[in-house]
Amino acid sequence: MKRLQGQTALITGASSGLGQGIALAMAREGAQICINYSHSQEGAEETLQEIESFGGKAMIVQADVSKQPAVKAMFQKTIQTFGTVDILVSNAGIQKDASFLDMSLEDWQKVLDINLTGQFLCAQEAAREFMRRGIVKERSQAAGKIICMSSVHDIIPWAGHINYATTKGGVLMFMKTLAQELSPYKIRVNALSPGAIKTRINESVWKDEHERKQLLKLIPYQRIGEPEDIGKAAVWLASDESDYVQGQTIYVDGGMTLYPGFVDNG
Ligand code: NAD
């Protein structure tokens, strides 16, 4: 029996990077996938084709997660097609970097809108659907699962990225508060906090040899992560194997949060 057999997973930003990796991993475990994208239809098609190549089922929905009517329409389309939603992976996120003094209000706001308000809008629609449907024992012990994509920067401050780090710190408390509030309805809410994973969000770092070496100094486990590392953790967090895990952040970071600067006595 596959671990997510018959469940529907809606994954935001699944046209690239971690979202794509999670979509493939969940589809391999038997979930039918709503592949959300904002701009890259090509990327979404790539995710779809790969899922179909191993006999999985998926659909594509374009939506900007920071816009409520678009988010509502995305859930409606998914429910019309697959009957319900069992798992939400709120993965969509962006960076717009600048030093604090140079950061424009526009770039501050844009990152908050997508990384934080997007989580609110998607989780609200998901929770409403989970509560309407309730538990279906054949599929899962929970009425629904929400996985919020956070980052090690929910606890590691990050100069030059104050908008991004602020949103991830916000995701931490959003996730915990939501888990507390939705627990009585048997809805599980948890977060994944990746360290450095090879995707286009950070390709300027891992493609440059000098920058790559500098980055490895921050990773005790001495390798940059792959989207599959996050896919595996997401499958576990969405499956009943983690049924008693509630309101937690799982750091998938090769030890980046272990204060590697202190390895030589600080
Ligand atoms: P990515 O740029 O490949 O993926 C981001 C995805 O979000 C894209 O598919 C993009 O289309 C989508 N997106 C952006 N704006 C959107 C919007 N308004 N509506 C819907 N979708 C939108 O980068 P990634 O590394 O795969 O990032 C995915 C998530 O993982 C982000 O939340 C990011 O903060 C988080 N993360 C990544 C790393 C890493 O090292 N790659 C580390 C920690 C956290």
Coordinates of C-alpha atoms and ligand atoms in Angstrom, one line a residue:
M1 CA 0.0 0.0 0.0
K2 CA 1.4 3.4 -1.0
R3 CA 1.5 5.9 1.8
L4 CA -0.7 8.5 0.3
Q5 CA -2.9 6.2 -1.8
G6 CA -6.1 7.9 -3.0
Q7 CA -5.4 11.3 -1.4
T8 CA -5.4 14.6 -3.2
A9 CA -2.5 17.0 -2.6
L10 CA -2.6 20.6 -3.7
I11 CA 1.0 21.9 -3.9
T12 CA 1.6 25.6 -4.5
G13 CA 4.6 26.6 -6.7
A14 CA 4.9 23.1 -8.1
S15 CA 6.3 24.2 -11.4
S16 CA 9.9 24.2 -10.2
G17 CA 12.3 23.4 -7.3
L18 CA 11.0 22.0 -4.1
G19 CA 7.4 22.2 -5.1
Q20 CA 8.1 20.0 -8.1
G21 CA 10.2 17.6 -6.0
I22 CA 7.4 17.3 -3.5
A23 CA 4.8 16.8 -6.3
L24 CA 6.8 13.9 -7.8
A25 CA 7.4 12.3 -4.4
M26 CA 3.7 12.5 -3.3
A27 CA 2.5 11.2 -6.7
R28 CA 4.9 8.2 -6.4
E29 CA 3.2 7.5 -3.1
G30 CA -0.2 7.3 -4.8
A31 CA -1.5 10.9 -4.3
Q32 CA -3.3 12.8 -7.1
I33 CA -1.7 16.2 -7.4
C34 CA -3.0 19.7 -8.1
I35 CA 0.1 21.4 -9.6
N36 CA -0.2 25.1 -8.9
Y37 CA 1.9 27.6 -10.7
S38 CA 1.9 31.4 -11.1
H39 CA 4.0 32.1 -14.2
S40 CA 5.7 29.1 -15.6
Q41 CA 3.2 27.0 -17.4
E42 CA 6.1 25.2 -19.0
G43 CA 7.4 24.1 -15.6
A44 CA 4.0 23.0 -14.6
E45 CA 3.7 20.9 -17.8
E46 CA 7.1 19.3 -17.0
T47 CA 5.8 18.3 -13.5
L48 CA 2.6 16.9 -15.1
Q49 CA 4.5 14.9 -17.7
E50 CA 6.8 13.4 -15.2
I51 CA 4.0 12.3 -13.0
E52 CA 2.1 10.8 -15.9
S53 CA 5.2 9.0 -17.1
F54 CA 5.0 6.7 -14.0
G55 CA 1.2 6.4 -14.2
G56 CA 0.4 9.1 -11.6
K57 CA -2.6 11.5 -11.8
A58 CA -2.3 15.3 -11.8
M59 CA -3.9 18.5 -12.9
I60 CA -2.5 22.0 -13.4
V61 CA -4.1 25.2 -12.0
Q62 CA -2.7 28.7 -12.5
A63 CA -3.2 30.9 -9.5
D64 CA -1.4 33.7 -7.6
V65 CA -1.4 32.5 -4.0
S66 CA -1.5 36.1 -2.8
K67 CA -4.9 36.8 -4.4
Q68 CA -8.0 35.5 -2.6
P69 CA -10.3 35.0 -5.6
A70 CA -7.6 33.0 -7.4
V71 CA -7.0 30.8 -4.4
K72 CA -10.7 30.1 -4.0
A73 CA -11.0 29.3 -7.7
M74 CA -8.0 26.9 -7.4
F75 CA -9.5 25.0 -4.6
Q76 CA -12.9 24.8 -6.4
K77 CA -11.3 23.4 -9.5
T78 CA -9.3 20.8 -7.6
I79 CA -12.4 19.7 -5.7
Q80 CA -14.5 19.5 -8.9
T81 CA -11.8 17.4 -10.5
F82 CA -10.6 15.1 -7.7
G83 CA -13.6 15.3 -5.2
T84 CA -11.7 16.9 -2.3
V85 CA -8.3 18.0 -1.0
D86 CA -6.6 16.0 1.7
I87 CA -3.1 17.6 1.8
L88 CA -2.0 21.2 1.3
V89 CA 1.6 22.0 0.7
S90 CA 2.0 25.7 0.9
N91 CA 5.3 25.9 -0.9
A92 CA 5.2 29.0 -3.0
G93 CA 7.7 31.6 -2.0
I94 CA 10.0 34.3 -3.4
Q95 CA 13.1 36.3 -2.4
K96 CA 13.6 40.0 -3.3
D97 CA 16.9 40.8 -1.6
A98 CA 18.3 44.1 -0.6
S99 CA 20.1 45.7 2.3
F100 CA 17.6 47.0 4.9
L101 CA 18.3 50.7 4.0
D102 CA 17.9 50.1 0.3
M103 CA 14.8 47.9 0.4
S104 CA 11.8 49.4 -1.3
L105 CA 8.3 49.2 0.3
E106 CA 7.2 47.4 -2.9
D107 CA 9.7 44.6 -2.4
W108 CA 9.0 44.3 1.3
Q109 CA 5.2 44.0 0.6
K110 CA 5.5 41.6 -2.3
V111 CA 7.5 39.1 -0.3
L112 CA 5.0 39.4 2.6
D113 CA 2.1 39.0 0.2
I114 CA 3.3 35.8 -1.4
N115 CA 5.3 34.1 1.5
L116 CA 2.9 34.9 4.3
T117 CA -0.5 36.0 3.1
G118 CA -0.4 33.2 0.5
Q119 CA 0.0 30.8 3.4
F120 CA -3.1 32.3 5.2
L121 CA -5.3 32.2 2.1
C122 CA -4.4 28.7 1.1
A123 CA -4.6 27.2 4.6
Q124 CA -8.0 28.8 5.1
E125 CA -9.5 27.2 2.0
A126 CA -7.9 23.9 2.9
A127 CA -9.2 23.9 6.5
R128 CA -12.7 24.7 5.3
E129 CA -12.7 21.8 2.9
F130 CA -11.1 19.4 5.6
M131 CA -13.9 20.4 8.1
R132 CA -16.6 20.0 5.5
R133 CA -15.5 16.5 4.6
G134 CA -14.2 15.2 7.9
I135 CA -12.2 12.0 8.3
V136 CA -12.3 9.3 5.7
K137 CA -10.7 6.4 7.6
E138 CA -9.7 4.4 4.4
R139 CA -7.5 7.3 3.4
S140 CA -6.1 8.8 6.6
Q141 CA -6.5 9.1 10.3
A142 CA -6.6 12.9 10.0
A143 CA -9.2 15.1 8.4
G144 CA -6.5 16.9 6.6
K145 CA -2.8 17.8 6.6
I146 CA -1.2 21.2 6.0
I147 CA 2.5 21.5 5.4
C148 CA 3.9 25.1 5.5
M149 CA 7.1 25.6 3.6
S150 CA 9.4 27.6 5.9
S151 CA 13.2 27.9 6.0
V152 CA 16.1 27.7 8.4
H153 CA 15.7 31.5 8.3
D154 CA 12.7 31.1 10.6
I155 CA 15.3 30.9 13.3
I156 CA 18.6 32.1 11.7
P157 CA 18.6 35.9 11.1
W158 CA 19.7 36.8 7.5
A159 CA 21.1 40.2 6.8
G160 CA 20.3 41.5 3.4
H161 CA 17.1 39.4 3.3
I162 CA 15.0 41.0 6.0
N163 CA 11.7 40.7 4.1
Y164 CA 12.3 37.0 3.5
A165 CA 13.5 36.1 7.0
T166 CA 10.5 38.1 8.5
T167 CA 8.1 36.0 6.5
K168 CA 9.7 32.7 7.5
G169 CA 9.7 33.7 11.2
G170 CA 6.0 34.6 10.6
V171 CA 5.3 31.2 9.1
L172 CA 6.7 29.5 12.3
M173 CA 4.1 31.2 14.5
F174 CA 1.4 31.0 11.9
M175 CA 1.9 27.2 11.7
K176 CA 1.9 26.7 15.5
T177 CA -1.1 28.9 16.1
L178 CA -3.0 27.1 13.3
A179 CA -2.1 23.7 14.7
Q180 CA -3.4 24.7 18.1
E181 CA -6.6 26.0 16.7
L182 CA -7.3 23.2 14.3
S183 CA -6.2 20.2 16.4
P184 CA -9.8 19.5 17.7
Y185 CA -10.9 19.0 14.1
K186 CA -8.1 16.4 13.6
I187 CA -6.3 18.6 11.1
R188 CA -2.5 18.4 11.3
V189 CA -0.4 21.4 10.6
N190 CA 3.4 21.3 10.5
A191 CA 6.3 23.0 8.7
L192 CA 9.3 22.0 6.8
S193 CA 12.4 24.2 7.1
P194 CA 15.0 23.4 4.4
G195 CA 18.6 24.5 4.6
A196 CA 20.3 25.1 1.3
I197 CA 18.6 23.0 -1.4
K198 CA 19.7 23.2 -5.1
T199 CA 16.9 25.1 -6.9
R200 CA 16.7 28.2 -9.0
I201 CA 16.1 30.4 -5.9
N202 CA 19.8 30.1 -5.0
E203 CA 21.4 28.9 -8.3
S204 CA 23.8 31.9 -8.3
V205 CA 25.3 30.4 -5.1
W206 CA 25.7 26.7 -6.0
K207 CA 26.7 27.3 -9.6
D208 CA 29.7 29.5 -8.6
E209 CA 32.6 27.4 -7.2
H210 CA 33.8 30.0 -4.7
E211 CA 30.3 30.7 -3.4
R212 CA 29.6 26.9 -3.2
K213 CA 32.7 26.4 -1.0
Q214 CA 31.6 29.2 1.3
L215 CA 28.1 27.7 1.5
L216 CA 29.5 24.3 2.4
K217 CA 31.2 25.9 5.5
L218 CA 27.7 26.4 6.8
I219 CA 26.6 22.8 6.3
P220 CA 28.1 20.3 8.8
Y221 CA 26.9 17.4 6.7
Q222 CA 28.9 18.7 3.8
R223 CA 26.5 18.5 0.9
I224 CA 24.0 20.9 -0.6
G225 CA 20.5 19.4 -0.4
E226 CA 18.4 18.1 -3.4
P227 CA 14.6 18.6 -3.9
E228 CA 14.3 14.8 -3.2
D229 CA 15.5 15.4 0.3
I230 CA 12.5 17.7 0.9
G231 CA 10.1 15.4 -1.1
K232 CA 10.8 12.5 1.3
A233 CA 10.3 14.6 4.4
A234 CA 7.0 16.0 3.0
V235 CA 5.6 12.6 2.2
W236 CA 6.3 11.4 5.8
L237 CA 4.8 14.6 7.2
A238 CA 1.6 14.1 5.1
S239 CA 1.3 10.4 5.8
D240 CA -0.2 8.6 8.9
E241 CA 3.4 7.6 9.8
S242 CA 3.5 11.1 11.4
D243 CA 0.0 11.1 12.8
Y244 CA 1.0 12.2 16.3
V245 CA 3.3 15.0 15.0
Q246 CA 1.4 18.3 15.4
G247 CA 2.6 21.9 15.3
Q248 CA 6.3 21.0 14.6
T249 CA 8.9 22.3 12.3
I250 CA 11.2 19.7 10.8
Y251 CA 14.6 21.1 9.9
V252 CA 15.9 19.4 6.7
D253 CA 19.2 21.2 6.5
G254 CA 22.3 19.0 6.8
G255 CA 22.9 20.5 10.2
M256 CA 22.8 24.2 9.2
T257 CA 21.0 25.1 12.4
L258 CA 23.7 23.5 14.6
Y259 CA 25.7 26.8 14.8
P260 CA 28.6 25.3 12.6
G261 CA 30.8 28.4 13.5
F262 CA 31.2 26.9 17.0
V263 CA 32.7 23.6 15.8
D264 CA 36.2 24.9 16.6
N265 CA 35.3 26.3 20.0
G266 CA 33.6 29.4 18.5
Ligands
NAD1 P1 11.7 28.2 -6.8 O1 11.9 29.6 -7.2 O2 12.1 27.1 -7.7 O3 10.2 28.0 -6.4 C1 9.3 28.9 -6.0 C2 7.9 28.6 -6.5 O4 7.0 29.5 -6.1 C3 8.0 28.7 -8.1 O5 7.4 27.6 -8.6 C4 7.1 29.9 -8.3 O6 6.4 29.9 -9.5 C5 6.2 29.9 -7.1 N1 5.5 31.2 -6.9 C6 6.1 32.4 -6.8 N2 5.2 33.4 -6.6 C7 4.0 32.7 -6.6 C8 2.7 33.2 -6.5 N3 2.4 34.5 -6.4 N4 1.7 32.2 -6.6 C9 1.9 30.9 -6.8 N5 3.2 30.5 -6.9 C10 4.2 31.3 -6.8 O7 12.4 28.1 -5.4 P2 12.4 26.9 -4.3 O8 13.7 26.9 -3.7 O9 11.8 25.6 -4.9 O10 11.4 27.5 -3.2 C11 10.2 26.9 -2.8 C12 10.0 27.2 -1.3 O11 11.0 26.7 -0.6 C13 9.9 28.7 -1.0 O12 8.9 29.0 -0.1 C14 11.3 29.0 -0.4 O13 11.3 30.0 0.5 C15 11.5 27.6 0.3 N6 12.9 27.4 0.7 C16 13.8 27.1 -0.3 C17 15.2 26.8 0.1 C18 16.2 26.4 -0.9 O14 17.4 26.3 -0.5 N7 15.9 26.2 -2.2 C19 15.5 26.8 1.4 C20 14.6 27.2 2.4 C21 13.3 27.4 2.0

